Every structure is written in structure tokens, then in C-alpha cells.
Short mmCIF file of C-alpha atoms in Angstrom, two decimals:
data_model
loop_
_atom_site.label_atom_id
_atom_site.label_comp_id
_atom_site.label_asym_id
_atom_site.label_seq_id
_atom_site.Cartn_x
_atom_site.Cartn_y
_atom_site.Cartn_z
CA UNK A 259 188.72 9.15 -18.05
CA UNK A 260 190.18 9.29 -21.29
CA UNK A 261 193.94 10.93 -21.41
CA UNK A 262 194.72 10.81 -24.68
CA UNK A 263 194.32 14.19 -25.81
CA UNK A 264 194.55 15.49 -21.45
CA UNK A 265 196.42 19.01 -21.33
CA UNK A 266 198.74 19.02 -18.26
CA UNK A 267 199.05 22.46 -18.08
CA UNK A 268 195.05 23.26 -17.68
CA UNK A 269 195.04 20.79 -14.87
CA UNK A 270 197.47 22.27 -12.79
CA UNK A 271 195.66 25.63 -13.35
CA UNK A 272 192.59 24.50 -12.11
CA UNK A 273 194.70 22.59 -9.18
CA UNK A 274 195.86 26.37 -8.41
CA UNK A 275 192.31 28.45 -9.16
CA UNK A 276 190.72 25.64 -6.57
CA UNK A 277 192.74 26.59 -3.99
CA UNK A 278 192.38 30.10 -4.15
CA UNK A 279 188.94 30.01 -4.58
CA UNK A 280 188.66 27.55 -1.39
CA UNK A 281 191.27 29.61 0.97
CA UNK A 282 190.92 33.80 -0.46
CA UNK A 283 193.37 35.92 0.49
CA UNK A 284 195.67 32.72 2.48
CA UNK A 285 197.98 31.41 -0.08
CA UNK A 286 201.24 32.91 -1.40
CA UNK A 287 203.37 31.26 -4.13
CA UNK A 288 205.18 29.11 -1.98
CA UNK A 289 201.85 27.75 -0.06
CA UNK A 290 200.49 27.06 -3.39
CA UNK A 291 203.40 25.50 -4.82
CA UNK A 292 203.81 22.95 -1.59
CA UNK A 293 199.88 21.99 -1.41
CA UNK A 294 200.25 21.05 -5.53
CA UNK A 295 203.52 19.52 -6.21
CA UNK A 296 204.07 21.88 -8.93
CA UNK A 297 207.78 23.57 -8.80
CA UNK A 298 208.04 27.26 -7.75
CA UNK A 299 209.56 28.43 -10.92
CA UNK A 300 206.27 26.84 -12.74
CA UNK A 301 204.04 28.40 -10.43
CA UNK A 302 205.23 31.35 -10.67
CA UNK A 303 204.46 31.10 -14.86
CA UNK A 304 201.08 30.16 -13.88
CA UNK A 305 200.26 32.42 -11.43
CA UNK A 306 201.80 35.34 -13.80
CA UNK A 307 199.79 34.32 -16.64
CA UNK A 308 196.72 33.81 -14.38
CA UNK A 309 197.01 37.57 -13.55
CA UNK A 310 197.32 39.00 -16.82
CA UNK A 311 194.03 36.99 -17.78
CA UNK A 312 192.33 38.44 -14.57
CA UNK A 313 191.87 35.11 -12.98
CA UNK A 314 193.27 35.40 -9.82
CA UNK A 315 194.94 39.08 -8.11
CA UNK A 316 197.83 39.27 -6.40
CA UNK A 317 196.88 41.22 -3.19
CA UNK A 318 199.26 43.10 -0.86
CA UNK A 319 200.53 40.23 1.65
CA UNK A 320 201.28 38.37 -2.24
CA UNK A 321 198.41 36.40 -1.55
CA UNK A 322 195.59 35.44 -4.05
CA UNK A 323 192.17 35.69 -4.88
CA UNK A 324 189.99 34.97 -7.80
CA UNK A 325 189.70 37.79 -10.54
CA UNK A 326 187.30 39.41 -11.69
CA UNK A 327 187.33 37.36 -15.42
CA UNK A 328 185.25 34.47 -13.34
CA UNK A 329 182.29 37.07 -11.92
CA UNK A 330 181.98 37.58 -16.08
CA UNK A 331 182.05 33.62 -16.96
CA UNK A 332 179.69 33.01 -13.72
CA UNK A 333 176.99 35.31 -14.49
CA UNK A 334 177.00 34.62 -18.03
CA UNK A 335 176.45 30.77 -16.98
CA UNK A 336 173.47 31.15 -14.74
CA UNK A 337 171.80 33.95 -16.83
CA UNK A 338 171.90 30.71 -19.60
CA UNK A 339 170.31 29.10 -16.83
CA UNK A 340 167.65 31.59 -15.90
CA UNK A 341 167.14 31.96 -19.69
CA UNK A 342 166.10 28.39 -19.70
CA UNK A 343 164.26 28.59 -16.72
CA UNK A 344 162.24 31.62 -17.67
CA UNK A 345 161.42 29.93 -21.45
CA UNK A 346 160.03 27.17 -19.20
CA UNK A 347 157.45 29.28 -17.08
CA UNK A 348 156.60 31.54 -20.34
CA UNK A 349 156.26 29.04 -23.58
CA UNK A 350 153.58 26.72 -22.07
CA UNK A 351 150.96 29.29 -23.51
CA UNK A 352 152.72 29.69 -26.86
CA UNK A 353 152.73 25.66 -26.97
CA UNK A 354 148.74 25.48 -25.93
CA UNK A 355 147.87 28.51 -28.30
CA UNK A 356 149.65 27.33 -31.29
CA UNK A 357 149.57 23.36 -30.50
CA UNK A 358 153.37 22.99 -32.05
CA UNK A 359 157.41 22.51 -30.50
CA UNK A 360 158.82 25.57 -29.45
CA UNK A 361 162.50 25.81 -28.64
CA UNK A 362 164.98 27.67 -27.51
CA UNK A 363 168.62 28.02 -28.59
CA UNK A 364 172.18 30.02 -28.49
CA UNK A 365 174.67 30.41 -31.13
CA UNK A 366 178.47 29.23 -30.87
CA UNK A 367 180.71 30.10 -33.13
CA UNK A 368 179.32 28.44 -36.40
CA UNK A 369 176.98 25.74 -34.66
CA UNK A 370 173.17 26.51 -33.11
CA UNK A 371 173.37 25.27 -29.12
CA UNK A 372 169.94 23.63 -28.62
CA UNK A 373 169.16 24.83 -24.57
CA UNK A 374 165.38 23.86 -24.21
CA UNK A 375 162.33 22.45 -26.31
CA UNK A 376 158.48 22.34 -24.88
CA UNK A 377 156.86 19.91 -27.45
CA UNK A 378 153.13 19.83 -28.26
CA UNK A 379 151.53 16.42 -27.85
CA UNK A 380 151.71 14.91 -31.74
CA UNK A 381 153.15 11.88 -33.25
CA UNK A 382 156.32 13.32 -34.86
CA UNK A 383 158.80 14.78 -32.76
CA UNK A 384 161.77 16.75 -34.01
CA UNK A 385 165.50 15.73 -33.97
CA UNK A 386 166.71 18.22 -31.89
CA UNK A 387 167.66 17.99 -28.14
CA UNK A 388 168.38 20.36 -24.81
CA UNK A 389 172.75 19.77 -25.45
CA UNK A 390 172.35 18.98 -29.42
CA UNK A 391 174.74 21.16 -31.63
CA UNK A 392 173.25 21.51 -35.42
CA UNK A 393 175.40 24.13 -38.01
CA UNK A 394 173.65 27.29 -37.87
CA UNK A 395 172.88 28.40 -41.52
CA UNK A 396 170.96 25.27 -41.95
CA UNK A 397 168.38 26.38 -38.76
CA UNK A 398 165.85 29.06 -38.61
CA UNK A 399 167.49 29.74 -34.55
CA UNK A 400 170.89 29.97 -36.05
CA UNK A 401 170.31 31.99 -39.14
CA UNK A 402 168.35 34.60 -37.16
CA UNK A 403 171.26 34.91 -34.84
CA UNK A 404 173.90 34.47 -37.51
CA UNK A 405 171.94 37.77 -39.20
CA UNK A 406 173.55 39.39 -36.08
CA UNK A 407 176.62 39.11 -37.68
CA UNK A 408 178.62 41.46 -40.21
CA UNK A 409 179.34 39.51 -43.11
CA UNK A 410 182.87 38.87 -42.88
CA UNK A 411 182.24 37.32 -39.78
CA UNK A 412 179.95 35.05 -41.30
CA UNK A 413 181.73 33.89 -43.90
CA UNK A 414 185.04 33.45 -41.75
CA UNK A 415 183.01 31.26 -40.00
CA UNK A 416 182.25 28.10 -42.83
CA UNK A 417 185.21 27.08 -45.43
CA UNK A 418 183.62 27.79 -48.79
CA UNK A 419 182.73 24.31 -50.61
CA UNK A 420 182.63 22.86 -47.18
CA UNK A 421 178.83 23.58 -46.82
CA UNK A 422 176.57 20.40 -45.51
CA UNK A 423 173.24 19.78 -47.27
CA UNK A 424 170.71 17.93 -45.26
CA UNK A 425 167.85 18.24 -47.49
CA UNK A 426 167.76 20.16 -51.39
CA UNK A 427 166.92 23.45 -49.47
CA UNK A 428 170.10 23.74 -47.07
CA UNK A 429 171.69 26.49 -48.10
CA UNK A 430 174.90 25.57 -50.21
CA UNK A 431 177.60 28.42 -50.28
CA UNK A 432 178.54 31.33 -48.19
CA UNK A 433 177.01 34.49 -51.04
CA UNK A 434 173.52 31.70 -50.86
CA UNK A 435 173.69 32.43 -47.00
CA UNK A 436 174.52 36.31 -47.18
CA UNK A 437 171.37 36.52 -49.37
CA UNK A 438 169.11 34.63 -46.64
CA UNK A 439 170.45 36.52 -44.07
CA UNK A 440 170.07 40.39 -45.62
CA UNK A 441 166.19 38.92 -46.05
CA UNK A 442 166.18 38.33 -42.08
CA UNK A 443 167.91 41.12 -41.49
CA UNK A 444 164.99 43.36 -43.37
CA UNK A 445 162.11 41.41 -42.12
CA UNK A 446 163.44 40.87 -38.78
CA UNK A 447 162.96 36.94 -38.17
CA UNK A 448 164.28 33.68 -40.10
CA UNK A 449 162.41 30.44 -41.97
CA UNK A 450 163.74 27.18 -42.44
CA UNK A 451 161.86 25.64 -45.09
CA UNK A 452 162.42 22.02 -44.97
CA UNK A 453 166.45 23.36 -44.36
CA UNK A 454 167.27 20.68 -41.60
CA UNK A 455 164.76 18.18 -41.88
CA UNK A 456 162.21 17.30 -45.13
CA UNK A 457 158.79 17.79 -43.72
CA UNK A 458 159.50 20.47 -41.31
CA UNK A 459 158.95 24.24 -41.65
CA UNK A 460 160.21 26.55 -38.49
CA UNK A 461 160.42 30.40 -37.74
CA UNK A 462 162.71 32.17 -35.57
CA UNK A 463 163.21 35.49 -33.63
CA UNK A 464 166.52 36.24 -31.13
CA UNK A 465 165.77 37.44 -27.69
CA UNK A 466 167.86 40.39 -26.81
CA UNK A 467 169.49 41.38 -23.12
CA UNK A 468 169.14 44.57 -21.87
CA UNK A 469 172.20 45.87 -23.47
CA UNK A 470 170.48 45.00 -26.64
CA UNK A 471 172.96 42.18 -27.21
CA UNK A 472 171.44 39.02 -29.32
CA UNK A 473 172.23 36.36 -27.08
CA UNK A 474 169.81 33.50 -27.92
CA UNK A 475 166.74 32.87 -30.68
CA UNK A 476 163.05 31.05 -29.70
CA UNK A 477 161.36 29.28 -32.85
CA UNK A 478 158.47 27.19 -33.37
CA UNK A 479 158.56 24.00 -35.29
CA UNK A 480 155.99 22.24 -37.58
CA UNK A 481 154.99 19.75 -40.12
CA UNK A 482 155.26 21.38 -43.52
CA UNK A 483 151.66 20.98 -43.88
CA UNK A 484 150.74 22.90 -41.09
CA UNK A 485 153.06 25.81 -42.24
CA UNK A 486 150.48 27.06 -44.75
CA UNK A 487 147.52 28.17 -42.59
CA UNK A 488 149.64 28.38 -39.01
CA UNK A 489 153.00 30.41 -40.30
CA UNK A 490 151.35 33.84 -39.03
CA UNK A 491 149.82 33.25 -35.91
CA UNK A 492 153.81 31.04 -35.68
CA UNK A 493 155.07 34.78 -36.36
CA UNK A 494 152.62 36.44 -33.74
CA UNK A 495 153.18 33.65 -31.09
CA UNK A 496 156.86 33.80 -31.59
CA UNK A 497 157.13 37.51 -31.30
CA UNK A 498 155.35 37.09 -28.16
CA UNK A 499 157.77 35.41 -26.73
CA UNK A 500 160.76 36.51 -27.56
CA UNK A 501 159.58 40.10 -26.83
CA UNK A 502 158.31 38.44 -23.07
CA UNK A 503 162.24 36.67 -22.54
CA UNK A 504 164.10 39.52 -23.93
CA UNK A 505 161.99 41.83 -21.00
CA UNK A 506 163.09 39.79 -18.39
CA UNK A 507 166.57 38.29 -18.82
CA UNK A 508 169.15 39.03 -16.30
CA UNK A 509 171.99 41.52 -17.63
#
């Protein structure tokens, strides 16, 4: 595995949170410091730091367990997963209704996560890929999601003049993108029209957890001369199915 950029320090953390998490409520400092190789004084910065970031607690006997930071990171990874999952068992009828891609997709920071995609059969398939990353304000997904947002968060998120254009449509500075997304905001989905890709046309609406927390966007994609007669059964379909995910995701 490549070292070059390798940071010591998170290695012997997870070294330590391994441990703990394999022997609860066994291990004091020294014990921890013997089965590692790291120096007590060291240990005891990691362990201190660990605490104060709710990783692991310190129990009575100074032994350790894991904290309660990795109950928040665990069910926030497999409710990704059930997301993904449930767009699975529920988009096959959007697909068959509407006979284009549908996918499915999380923002991060200033870049659109692609998590799933249930294609139609047709001889042009899109770009984008379960794992691919693709800057948000040039996506339907991402602008939806980025409408979330208050505006200085937006704009904090892009250097001004540092905007991409993949096609003449992509949106080129950060008041161009405030305007798009006080349009979403107000009509309550996004449109990429030929943004991303030239030929494409897609339309997006977030999914929303119980709390009523925007934590990922559905769109459907098509060939820009499809968008003309299909764009409002697209909006129907859509609404659908993010209304269908956003009743059933996990907290």
C-alpha cells in the first residue's frame, strides 16, 4: 500500500479503538500500551484525546470501551446502506413506468456521491456510477440538495472563478448558482438541462429522514429529446419515489 502521504498517528488510533472494541471493558492503559508498542506517555495522549471525541470511555476499573461517537458513524453507514437497498426494491416501477435511468445520490461537502442507478434498457447510458463523485451545482441531485443550504454555506463551498463548465449550460459563478437554487427552492425540485452532459436533461427531488433532514436526492435521467413530452410524468414518477424512500428510511 502506498505510504507516501500514511499518517502515523491515525494508525495507532485504530491499533488502540481495535482492541477495545475486540476486548470491552479488559484493557487499561498499560495493557493497551504493551499489546501495541506504543509508549505509555503516547497512549495516554491518545486515549485522552479519544475521550474527549467520545470514542472510547474510561470506565471505573480505568478500563475502556467504545463511545458513543461510533453508534452515530455506524448507524449513519448502514441507513446509507438500507437507503440503497430500499431504492433497489422501490425504483423498478418508476424505471418500467417511465422507461428512463433513475438514480440515487448524497451530497458531500461540494461534490454529488453517486450511491445507486437502475438503468432502462436503451443504447446510451449515462456517465455516472454507484462510487462516482461529480461537483454538485453542475447536477440536478446536487443542486436540489445544495438548495438545502443557506447561502453562505453555498458559496463557502466553491472559490469564485474556480467554477468548471462541462457543457455552455453549467452554471458559471456562485450569484448564477444562488439564482438556480432560490428557483428550486420555490418549486421544490431541480433540472439539469444539458448541465453535465450535452444531450441529457434530468430532474431531481431529496428524500428526507424522519427528522426532516435532506439526506440524499433520486432523479431521473434522459435524452434531451425525450425531455419535451416525458419531463411531467419525470416530475410525477420522481415525486413518487422520493415521497415512498423518505417514508421508510431508518432514523
Amino acid at each position: 500500500m502506498e505510504r507516501k502521504y500514511w499518517v502515523p498517528a491515525l494508525e495507532r488510533a485504530q491499533d488502540v479503538l481495535q482492541l477495545v472494541a475486540d476486548q470491552p471493558s479488559k484493557l487499561r492503559l498499560m495493557d493497551l500500551s504493551g499489546a501495541t508498542g506504543i509508549n505509555k506517555s503516547t497512549m495516554f495522549s491518545l486515549l485522552h484525546t479519544m475521550e474527549t471525541l467520545n470514542w472510547v470511555v474510561r470506565e471505573k476499573g480505568d478500563t475502556y470501551v467504545l463511545g458513543s461517537f461510533f453508534g452515530v458513524i455506524g448507524n449513519a453507514y448502514f441507513a446509507g446502506m438500507s437507503l440503497v437497498k430500499l431504492f433497489e426494491e422501490k425504483v423498478a416501477r418508476s424505471v418500467e413506468r417511465l422507461g428512463e435511468t433513475f438514480q440515487l445520490a448524497r451530497l458531500e461537502k461540494g461534490e454529488l456521491v453517486y450511491l445507486a442507478k437502475k438503468e432502462a434498457p436503451a443504447q446510451v447510458r449515462l456517465i455516472s456510477e454507484p462510487g462516482m463523485r461529480l461537483l454538485a451545482y453542475a447536477t440536478a441531485m446536487g443542486k436540489v440538495l445544495l438548495s438545502a443550504l443557506e447561502d453562505s454555506q453555498v458559496l463557502a463551498l466553491y472559490e469564485e472563478g474556480s467554477y468548471q463548465a462541462f457543457t455552455p449550460n453549467t452554471v458559471r459563478s456562485g450569484e448564477e448558482l444562488l439564482e438556480q437554487l432560490r428557483i428550486v427552492r420555490k418549486q421544490g425540485y431541480a433540472v439539469d438541462q444539458e448541465e453535465i452532459v450535452l444531450g441529457f436533461c434530468c430532474l431531481a427531488m431529496p428524500i428526507v429522514d424522519r427528522s426532516g433532514k435532506w439526506i440524499a436526492a433520486v432523479s431521473c435521467s434522459m435524452p434531451v429529446h425525450q425531455w419535451t413530452h416525458k419531463q411531467d410524468l419525470a416530475k410525477e414518477e420522481i415525486q413518487l419515489l422520493a415521497h415512498a424512500l423518505s417514508a421508510t428510511v431508518p432514523l
